[in-house]
Tab-separated table of N, CA and C in Angstrom:
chain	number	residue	atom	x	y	z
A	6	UNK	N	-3.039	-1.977	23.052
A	6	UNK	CA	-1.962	-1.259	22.416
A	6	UNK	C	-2.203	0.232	22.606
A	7	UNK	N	-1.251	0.963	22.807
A	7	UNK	CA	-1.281	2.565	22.946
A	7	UNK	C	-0.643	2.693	22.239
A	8	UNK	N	-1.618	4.121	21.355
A	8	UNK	CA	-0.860	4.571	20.507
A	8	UNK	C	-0.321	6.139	20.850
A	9	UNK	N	1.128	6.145	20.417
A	9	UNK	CA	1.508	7.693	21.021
A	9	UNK	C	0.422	8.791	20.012
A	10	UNK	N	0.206	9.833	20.518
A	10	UNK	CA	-0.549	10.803	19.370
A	10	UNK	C	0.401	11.775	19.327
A	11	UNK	N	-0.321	12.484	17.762
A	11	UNK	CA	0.394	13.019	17.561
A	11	UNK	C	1.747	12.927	16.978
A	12	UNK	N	1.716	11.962	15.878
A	12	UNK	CA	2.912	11.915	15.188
A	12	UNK	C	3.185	12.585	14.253
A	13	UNK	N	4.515	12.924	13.604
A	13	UNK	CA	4.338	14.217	13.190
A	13	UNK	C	5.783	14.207	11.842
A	14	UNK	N	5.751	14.068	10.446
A	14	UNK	CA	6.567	14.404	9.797
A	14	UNK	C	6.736	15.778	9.190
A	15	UNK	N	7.759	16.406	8.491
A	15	UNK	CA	7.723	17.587	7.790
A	15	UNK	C	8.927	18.125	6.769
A	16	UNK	N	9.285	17.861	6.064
A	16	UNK	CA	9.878	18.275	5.262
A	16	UNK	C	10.409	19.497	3.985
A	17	UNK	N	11.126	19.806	3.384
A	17	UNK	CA	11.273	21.476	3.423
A	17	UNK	C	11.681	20.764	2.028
A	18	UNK	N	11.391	20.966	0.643
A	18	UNK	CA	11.935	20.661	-0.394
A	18	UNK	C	11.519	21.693	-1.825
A	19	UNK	N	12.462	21.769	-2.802
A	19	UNK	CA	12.304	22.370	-3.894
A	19	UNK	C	11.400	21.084	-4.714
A	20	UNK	N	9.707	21.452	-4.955
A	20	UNK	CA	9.488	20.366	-5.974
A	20	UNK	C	9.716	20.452	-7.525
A	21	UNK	N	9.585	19.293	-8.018
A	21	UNK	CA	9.967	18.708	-9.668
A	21	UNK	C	9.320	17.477	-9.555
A	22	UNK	N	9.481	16.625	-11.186
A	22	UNK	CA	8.275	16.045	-10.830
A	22	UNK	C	9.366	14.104	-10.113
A	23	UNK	N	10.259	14.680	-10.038
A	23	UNK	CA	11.283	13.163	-9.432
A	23	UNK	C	10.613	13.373	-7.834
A	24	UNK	N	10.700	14.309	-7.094
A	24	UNK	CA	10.729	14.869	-5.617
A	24	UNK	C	9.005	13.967	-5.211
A	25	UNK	N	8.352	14.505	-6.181
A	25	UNK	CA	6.826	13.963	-5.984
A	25	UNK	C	6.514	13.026	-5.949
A	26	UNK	N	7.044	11.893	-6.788
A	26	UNK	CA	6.802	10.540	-6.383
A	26	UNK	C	7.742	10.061	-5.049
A	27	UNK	N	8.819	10.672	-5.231
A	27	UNK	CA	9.419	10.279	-3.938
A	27	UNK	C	9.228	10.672	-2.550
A	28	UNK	N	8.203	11.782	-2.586
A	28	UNK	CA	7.855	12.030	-1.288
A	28	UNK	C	6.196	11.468	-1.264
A	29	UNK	N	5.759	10.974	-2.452
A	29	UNK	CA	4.368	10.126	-1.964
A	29	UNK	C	4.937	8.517	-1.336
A	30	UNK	N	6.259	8.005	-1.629
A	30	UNK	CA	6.650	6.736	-1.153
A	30	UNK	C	6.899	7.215	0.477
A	31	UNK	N	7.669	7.807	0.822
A	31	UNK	CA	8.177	8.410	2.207
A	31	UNK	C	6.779	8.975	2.669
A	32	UNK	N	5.898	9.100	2.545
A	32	UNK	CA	4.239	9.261	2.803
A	32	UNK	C	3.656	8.153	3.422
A	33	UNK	N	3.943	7.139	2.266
A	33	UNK	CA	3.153	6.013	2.223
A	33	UNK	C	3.974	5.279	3.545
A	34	UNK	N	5.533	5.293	3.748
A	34	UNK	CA	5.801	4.371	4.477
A	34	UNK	C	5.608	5.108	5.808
A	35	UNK	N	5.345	6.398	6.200
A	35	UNK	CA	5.114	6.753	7.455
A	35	UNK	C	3.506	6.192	7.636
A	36	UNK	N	2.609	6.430	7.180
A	36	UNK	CA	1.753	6.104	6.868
A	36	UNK	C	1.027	4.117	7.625
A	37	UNK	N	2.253	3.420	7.274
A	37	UNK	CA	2.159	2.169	7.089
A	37	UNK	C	2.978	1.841	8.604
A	38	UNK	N	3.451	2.880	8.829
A	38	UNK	CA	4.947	2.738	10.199
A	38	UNK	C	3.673	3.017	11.203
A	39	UNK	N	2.943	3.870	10.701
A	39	UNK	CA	1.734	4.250	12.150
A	39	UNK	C	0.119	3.428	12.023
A	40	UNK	N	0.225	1.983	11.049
A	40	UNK	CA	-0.330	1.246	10.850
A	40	UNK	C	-1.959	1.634	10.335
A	41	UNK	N	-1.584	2.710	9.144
A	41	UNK	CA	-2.766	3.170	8.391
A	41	UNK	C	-2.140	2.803	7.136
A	42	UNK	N	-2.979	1.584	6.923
A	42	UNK	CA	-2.240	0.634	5.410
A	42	UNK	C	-3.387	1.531	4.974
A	43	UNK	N	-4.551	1.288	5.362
A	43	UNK	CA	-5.737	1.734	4.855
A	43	UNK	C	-5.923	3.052	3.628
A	44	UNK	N	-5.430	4.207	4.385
A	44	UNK	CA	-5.370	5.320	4.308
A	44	UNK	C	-3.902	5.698	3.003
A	45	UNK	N	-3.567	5.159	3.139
A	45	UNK	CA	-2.046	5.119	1.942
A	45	UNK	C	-2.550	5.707	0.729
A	46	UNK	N	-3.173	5.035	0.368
A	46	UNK	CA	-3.797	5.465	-1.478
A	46	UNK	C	-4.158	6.345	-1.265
A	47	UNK	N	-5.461	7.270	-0.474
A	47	UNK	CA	-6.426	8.182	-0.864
A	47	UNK	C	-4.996	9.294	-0.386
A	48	UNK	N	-4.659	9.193	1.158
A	48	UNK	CA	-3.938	10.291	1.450
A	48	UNK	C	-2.435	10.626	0.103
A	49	UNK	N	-1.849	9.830	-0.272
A	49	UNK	CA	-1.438	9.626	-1.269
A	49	UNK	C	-1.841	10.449	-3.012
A	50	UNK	N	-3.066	10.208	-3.207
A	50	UNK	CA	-3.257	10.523	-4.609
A	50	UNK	C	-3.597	11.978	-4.112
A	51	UNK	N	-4.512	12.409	-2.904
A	51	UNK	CA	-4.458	13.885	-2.457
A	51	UNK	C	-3.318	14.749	-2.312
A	52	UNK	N	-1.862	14.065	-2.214
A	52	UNK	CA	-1.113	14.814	-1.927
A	52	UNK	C	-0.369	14.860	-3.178
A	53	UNK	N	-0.404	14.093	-3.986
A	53	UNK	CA	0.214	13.890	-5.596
A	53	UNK	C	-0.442	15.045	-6.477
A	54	UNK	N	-1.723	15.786	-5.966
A	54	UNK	CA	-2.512	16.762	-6.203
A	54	UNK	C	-1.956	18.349	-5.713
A	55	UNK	N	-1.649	18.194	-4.564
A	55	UNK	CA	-1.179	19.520	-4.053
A	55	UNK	C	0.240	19.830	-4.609
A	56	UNK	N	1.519	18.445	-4.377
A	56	UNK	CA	2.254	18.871	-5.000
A	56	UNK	C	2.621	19.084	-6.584
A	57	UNK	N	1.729	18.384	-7.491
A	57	UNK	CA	1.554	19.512	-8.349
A	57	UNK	C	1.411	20.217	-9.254
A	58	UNK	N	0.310	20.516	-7.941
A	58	UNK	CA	-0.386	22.201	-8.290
A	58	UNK	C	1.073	22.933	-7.782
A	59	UNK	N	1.800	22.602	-6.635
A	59	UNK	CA	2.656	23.845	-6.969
A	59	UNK	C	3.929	23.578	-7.738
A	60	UNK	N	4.126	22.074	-8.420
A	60	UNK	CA	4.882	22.044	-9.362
A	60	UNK	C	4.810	23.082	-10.569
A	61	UNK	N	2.975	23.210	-10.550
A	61	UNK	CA	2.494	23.900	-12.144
A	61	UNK	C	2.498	25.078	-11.808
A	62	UNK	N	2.006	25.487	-11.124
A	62	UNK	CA	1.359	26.954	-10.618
A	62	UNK	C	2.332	27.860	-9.974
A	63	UNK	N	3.510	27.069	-9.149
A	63	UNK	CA	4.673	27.842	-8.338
A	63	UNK	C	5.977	28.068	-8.965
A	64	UNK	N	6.473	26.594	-9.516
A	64	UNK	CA	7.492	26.585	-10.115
A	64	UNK	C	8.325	26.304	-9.714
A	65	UNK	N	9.484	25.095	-10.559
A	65	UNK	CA	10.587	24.363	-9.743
A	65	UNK	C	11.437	25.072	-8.928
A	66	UNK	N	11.643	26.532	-9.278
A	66	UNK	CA	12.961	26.885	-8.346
A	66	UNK	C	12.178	27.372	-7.011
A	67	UNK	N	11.304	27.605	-6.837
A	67	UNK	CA	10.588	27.463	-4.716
A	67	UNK	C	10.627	26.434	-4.252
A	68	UNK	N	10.420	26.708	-3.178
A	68	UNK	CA	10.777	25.742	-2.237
A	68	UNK	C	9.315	25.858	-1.159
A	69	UNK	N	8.999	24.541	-0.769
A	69	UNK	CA	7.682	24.199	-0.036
A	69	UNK	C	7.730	23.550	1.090
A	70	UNK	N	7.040	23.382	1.945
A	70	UNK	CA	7.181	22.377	3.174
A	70	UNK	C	5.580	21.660	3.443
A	71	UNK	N	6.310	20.371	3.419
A	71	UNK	CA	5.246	19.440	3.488
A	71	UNK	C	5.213	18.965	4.817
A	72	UNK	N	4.253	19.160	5.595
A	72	UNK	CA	3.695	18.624	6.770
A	72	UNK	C	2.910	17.172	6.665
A	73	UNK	N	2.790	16.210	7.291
A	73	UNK	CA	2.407	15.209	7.801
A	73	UNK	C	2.077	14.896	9.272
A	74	UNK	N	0.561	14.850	9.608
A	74	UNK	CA	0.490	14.936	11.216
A	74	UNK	C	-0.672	13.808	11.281
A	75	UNK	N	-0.134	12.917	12.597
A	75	UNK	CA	-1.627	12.145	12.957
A	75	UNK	C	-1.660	11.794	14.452
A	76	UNK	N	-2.644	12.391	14.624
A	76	UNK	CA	-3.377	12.766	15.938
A	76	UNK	C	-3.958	11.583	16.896
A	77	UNK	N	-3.862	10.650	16.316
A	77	UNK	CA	-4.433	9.715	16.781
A	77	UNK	C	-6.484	8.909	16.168
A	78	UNK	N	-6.424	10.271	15.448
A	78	UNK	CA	-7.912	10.850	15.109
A	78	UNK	C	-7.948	10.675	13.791
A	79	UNK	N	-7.614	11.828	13.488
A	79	UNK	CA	-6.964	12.689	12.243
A	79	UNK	C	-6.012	12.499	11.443
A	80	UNK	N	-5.923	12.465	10.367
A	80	UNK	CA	-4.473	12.413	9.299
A	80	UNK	C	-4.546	13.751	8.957
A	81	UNK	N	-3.428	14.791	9.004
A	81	UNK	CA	-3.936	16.113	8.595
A	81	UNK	C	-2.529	15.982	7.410
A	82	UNK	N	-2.624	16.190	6.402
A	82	UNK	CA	-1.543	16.891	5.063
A	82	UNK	C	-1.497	18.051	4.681
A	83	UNK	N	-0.503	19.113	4.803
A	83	UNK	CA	-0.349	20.212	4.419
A	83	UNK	C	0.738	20.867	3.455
A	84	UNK	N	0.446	21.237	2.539
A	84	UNK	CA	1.889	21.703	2.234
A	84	UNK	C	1.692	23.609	1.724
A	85	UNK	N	2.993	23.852	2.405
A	85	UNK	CA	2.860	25.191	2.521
A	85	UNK	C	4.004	26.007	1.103
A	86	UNK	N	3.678	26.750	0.498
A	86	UNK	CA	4.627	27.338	-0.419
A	86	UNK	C	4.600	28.813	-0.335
A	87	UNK	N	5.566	29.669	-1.474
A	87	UNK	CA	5.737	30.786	-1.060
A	87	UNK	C	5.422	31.442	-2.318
A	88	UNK	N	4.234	31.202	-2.928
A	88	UNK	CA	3.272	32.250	-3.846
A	88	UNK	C	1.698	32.231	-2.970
A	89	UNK	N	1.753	33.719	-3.382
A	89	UNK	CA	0.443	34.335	-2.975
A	89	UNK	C	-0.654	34.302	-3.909
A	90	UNK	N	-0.637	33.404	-5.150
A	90	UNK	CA	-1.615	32.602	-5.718
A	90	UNK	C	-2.144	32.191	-5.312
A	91	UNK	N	-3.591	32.246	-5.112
A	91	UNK	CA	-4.529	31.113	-4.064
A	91	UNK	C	-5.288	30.406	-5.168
A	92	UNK	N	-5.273	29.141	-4.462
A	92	UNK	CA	-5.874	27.723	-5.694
A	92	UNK	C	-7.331	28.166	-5.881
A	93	UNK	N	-8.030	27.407	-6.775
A	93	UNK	CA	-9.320	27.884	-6.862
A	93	UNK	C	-9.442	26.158	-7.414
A	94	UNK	N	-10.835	25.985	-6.713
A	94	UNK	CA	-11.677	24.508	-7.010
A	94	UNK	C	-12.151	24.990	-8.525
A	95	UNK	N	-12.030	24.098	-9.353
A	95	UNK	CA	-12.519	23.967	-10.719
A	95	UNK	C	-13.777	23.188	-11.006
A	96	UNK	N	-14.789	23.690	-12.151
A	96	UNK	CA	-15.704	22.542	-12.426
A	96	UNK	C	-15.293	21.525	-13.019
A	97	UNK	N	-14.294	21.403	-13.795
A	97	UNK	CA	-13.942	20.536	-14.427
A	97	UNK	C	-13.474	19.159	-13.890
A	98	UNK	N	-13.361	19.542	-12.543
A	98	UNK	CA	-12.333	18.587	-11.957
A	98	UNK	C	-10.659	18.239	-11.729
A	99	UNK	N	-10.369	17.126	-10.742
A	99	UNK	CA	-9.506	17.635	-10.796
A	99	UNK	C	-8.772	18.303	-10.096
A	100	UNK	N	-7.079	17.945	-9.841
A	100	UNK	CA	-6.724	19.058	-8.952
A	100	UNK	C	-7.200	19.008	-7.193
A	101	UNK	N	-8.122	20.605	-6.913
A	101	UNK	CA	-8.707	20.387	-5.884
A	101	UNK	C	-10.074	19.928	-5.425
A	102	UNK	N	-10.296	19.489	-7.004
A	102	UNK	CA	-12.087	18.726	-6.861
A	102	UNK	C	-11.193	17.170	-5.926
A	103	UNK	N	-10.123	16.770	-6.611
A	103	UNK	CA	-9.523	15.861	-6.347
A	103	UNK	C	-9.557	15.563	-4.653
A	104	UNK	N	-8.573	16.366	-4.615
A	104	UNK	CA	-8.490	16.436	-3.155
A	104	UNK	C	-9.848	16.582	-2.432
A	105	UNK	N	-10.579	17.303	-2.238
A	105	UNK	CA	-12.002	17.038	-1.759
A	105	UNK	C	-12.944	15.529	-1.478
A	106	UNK	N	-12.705	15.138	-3.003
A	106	UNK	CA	-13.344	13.782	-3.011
A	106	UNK	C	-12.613	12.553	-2.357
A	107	UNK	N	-10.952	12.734	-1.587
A	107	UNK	CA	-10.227	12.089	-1.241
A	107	UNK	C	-9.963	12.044	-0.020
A	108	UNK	N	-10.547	13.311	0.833
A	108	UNK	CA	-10.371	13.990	1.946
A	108	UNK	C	-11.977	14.277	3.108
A	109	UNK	N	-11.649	14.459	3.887
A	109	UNK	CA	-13.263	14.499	5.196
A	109	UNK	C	-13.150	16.010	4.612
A	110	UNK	N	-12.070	16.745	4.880
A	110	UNK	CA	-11.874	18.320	4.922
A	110	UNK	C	-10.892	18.842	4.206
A	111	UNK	N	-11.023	19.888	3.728
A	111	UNK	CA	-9.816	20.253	2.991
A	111	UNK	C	-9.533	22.321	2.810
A	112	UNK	N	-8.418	22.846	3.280
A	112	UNK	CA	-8.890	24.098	2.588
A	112	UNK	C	-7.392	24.945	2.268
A	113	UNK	N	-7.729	26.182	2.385
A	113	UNK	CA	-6.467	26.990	1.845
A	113	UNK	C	-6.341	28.305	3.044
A	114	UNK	N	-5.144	29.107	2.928
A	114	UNK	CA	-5.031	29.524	4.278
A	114	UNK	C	-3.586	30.722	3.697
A	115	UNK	N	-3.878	32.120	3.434
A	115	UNK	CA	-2.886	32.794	3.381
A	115	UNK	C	-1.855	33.117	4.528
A	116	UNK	N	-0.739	32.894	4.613
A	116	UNK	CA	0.258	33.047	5.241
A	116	UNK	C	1.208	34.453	4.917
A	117	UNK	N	1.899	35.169	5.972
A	117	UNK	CA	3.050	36.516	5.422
A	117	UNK	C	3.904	35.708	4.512
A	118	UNK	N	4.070	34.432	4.198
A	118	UNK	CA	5.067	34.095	2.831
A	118	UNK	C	4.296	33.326	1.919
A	119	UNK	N	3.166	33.173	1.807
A	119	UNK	CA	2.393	32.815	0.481
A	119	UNK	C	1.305	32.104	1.084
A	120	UNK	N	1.074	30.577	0.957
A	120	UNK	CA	-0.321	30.065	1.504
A	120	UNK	C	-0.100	28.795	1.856
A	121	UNK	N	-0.959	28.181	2.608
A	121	UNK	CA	-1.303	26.978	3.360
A	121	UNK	C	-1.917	25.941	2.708
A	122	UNK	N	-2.566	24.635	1.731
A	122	UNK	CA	-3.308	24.086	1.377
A	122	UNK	C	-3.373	22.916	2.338
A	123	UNK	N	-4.570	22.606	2.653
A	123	UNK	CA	-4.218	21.673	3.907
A	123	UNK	C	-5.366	20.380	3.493
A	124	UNK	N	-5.601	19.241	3.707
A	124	UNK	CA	-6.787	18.161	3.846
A	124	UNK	C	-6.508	17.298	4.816
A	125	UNK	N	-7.772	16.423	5.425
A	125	UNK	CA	-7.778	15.566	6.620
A	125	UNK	C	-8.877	15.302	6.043
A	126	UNK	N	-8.119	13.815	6.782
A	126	UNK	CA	-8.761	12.300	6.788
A	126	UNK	C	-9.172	11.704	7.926
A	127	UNK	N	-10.576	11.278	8.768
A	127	UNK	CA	-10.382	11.046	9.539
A	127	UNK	C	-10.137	8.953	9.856
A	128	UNK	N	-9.015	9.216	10.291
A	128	UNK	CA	-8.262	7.656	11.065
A	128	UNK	C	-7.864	7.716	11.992
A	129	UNK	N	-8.855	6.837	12.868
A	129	UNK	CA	-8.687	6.522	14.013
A	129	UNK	C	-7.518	5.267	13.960
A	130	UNK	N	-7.332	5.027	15.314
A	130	UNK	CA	-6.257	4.197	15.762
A	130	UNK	C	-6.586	3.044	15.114
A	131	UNK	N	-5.714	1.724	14.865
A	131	UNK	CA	-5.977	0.789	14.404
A	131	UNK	C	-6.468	-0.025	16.018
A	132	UNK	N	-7.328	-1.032	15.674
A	132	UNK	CA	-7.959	-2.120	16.818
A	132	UNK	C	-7.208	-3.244	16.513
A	133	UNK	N	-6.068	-3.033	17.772
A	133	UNK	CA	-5.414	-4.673	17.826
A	133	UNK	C	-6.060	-5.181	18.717
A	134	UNK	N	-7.272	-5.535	19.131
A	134	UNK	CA	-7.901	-6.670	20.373
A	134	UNK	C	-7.614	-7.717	19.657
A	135	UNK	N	-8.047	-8.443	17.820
A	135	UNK	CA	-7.516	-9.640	17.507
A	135	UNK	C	-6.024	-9.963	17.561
A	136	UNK	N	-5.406	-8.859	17.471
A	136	UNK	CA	-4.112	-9.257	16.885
A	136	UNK	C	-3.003	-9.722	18.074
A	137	UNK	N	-3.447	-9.777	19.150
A	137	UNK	CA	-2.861	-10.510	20.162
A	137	UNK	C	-3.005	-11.367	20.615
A	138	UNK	N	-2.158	-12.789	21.205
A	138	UNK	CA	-2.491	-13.565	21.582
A	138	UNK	C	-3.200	-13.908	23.201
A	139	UNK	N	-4.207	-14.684	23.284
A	139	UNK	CA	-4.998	-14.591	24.775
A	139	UNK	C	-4.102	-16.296	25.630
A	140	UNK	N	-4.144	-15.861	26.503
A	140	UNK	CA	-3.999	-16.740	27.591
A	140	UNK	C	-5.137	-18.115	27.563
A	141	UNK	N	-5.121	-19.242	27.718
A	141	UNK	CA	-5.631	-19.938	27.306
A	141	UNK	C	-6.561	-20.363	28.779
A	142	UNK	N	-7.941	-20.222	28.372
A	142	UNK	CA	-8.867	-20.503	29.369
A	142	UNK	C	-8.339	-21.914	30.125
A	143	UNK	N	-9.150	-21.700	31.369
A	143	UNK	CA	-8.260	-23.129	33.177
A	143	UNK	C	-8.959	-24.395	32.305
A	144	UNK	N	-8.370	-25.318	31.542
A	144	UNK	CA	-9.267	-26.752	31.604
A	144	UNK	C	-9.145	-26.877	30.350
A	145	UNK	N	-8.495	-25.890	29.018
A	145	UNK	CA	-8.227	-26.244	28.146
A	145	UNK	C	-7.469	-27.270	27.661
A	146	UNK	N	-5.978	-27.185	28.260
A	146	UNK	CA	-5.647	-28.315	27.914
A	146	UNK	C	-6.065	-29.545	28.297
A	147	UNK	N	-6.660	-29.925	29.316
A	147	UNK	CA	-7.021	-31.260	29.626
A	147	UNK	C	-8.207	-32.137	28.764
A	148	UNK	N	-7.601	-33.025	28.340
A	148	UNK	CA	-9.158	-33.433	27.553
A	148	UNK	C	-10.398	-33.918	28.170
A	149	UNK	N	-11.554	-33.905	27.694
A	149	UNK	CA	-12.456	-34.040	28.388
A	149	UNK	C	-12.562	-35.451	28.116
A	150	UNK	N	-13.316	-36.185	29.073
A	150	UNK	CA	-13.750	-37.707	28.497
A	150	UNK	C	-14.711	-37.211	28.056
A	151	UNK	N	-15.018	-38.422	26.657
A	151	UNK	CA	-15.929	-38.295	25.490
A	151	UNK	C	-16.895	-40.097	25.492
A	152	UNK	N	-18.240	-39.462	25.879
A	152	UNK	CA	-18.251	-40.849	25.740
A	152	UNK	C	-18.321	-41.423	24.446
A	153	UNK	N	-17.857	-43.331	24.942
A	153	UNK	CA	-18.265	-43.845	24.126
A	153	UNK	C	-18.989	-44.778	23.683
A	154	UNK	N	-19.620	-44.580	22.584
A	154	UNK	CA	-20.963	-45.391	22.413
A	154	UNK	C	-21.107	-46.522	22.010
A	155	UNK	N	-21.805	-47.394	22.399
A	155	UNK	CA	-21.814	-48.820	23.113
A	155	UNK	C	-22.635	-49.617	21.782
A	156	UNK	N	-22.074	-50.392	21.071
A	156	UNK	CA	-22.546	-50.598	19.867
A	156	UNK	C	-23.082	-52.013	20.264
A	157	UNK	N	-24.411	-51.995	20.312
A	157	UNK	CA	-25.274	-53.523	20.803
A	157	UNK	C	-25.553	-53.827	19.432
């Protein structure tokens, strides 16, 4: 099986907290469309984290863009907004302790319209060698004689 790389969603939305569950489902099913059942939950509860932090921290009337990219490698999640607030990891937990513990990598990234929060996961391609059917070895179907045993 070949997989194309580099697949790539992105979306431009005002969040609230209706938008957030509905863009962790539209997550999950791209997610499941590029056959990372696996990966659903963690990438999922990481991104239920970013958006929000800028539910809390930004505020319903901005507007954000959520990236979704997979490389073939990589799951990369980003979502970009337009405050120049930069997140800060907490001891408490949480948040972006969250994301960390959910993620290979994770970081933040000022932009000329506010900032970047980004994490990756690394998923590789799924291995269909079982999941196809094989051609059936020369002599299978024929039955073999079996002997039989000679009851004196």
């Amino acid at each position: 099986m070949t997989v194309p790389l580099d697949r790539h969603y992105s979306v431009e939305l005002q969040v609230s907290a209706e938008r957030v569950s509905q863009l962790r489902r539209i997550v999950a099913a791209h997610l499941r469309h590029w056959s990372l059942d696996l990966h659903v939950r963690p990438v999922c509860r990481a991104l239920d984290e970013l958006l929000t932090n800028v539910h809390r921290h930004v505020g319903d009337g901005n507007t954000c863009v959520l990236e979704l990219r997979w490389t073939g490698r990589h799951v990369t999640v980003s979502v970009a907004d337009n405050s120049a607030r930069m997140p800060r990891l907490l001891a408490a937990g949480g948040g972006l302790s969250r994301v960390m513990a959910l993620s290979d990598s994770w970081g933040t990234c000022r932009t000329t319209d506010g900032k970047v929060v980004w994490f990756t996961r690394y998923a590789e391609a799924p291995n269909a060698a079982g999941l196809l059917p094989h051609a059936p070895l020369p002599g299978v179907r024929t039955a073999r004689a079996v002997p039989v045993a000679v009851l004196v």
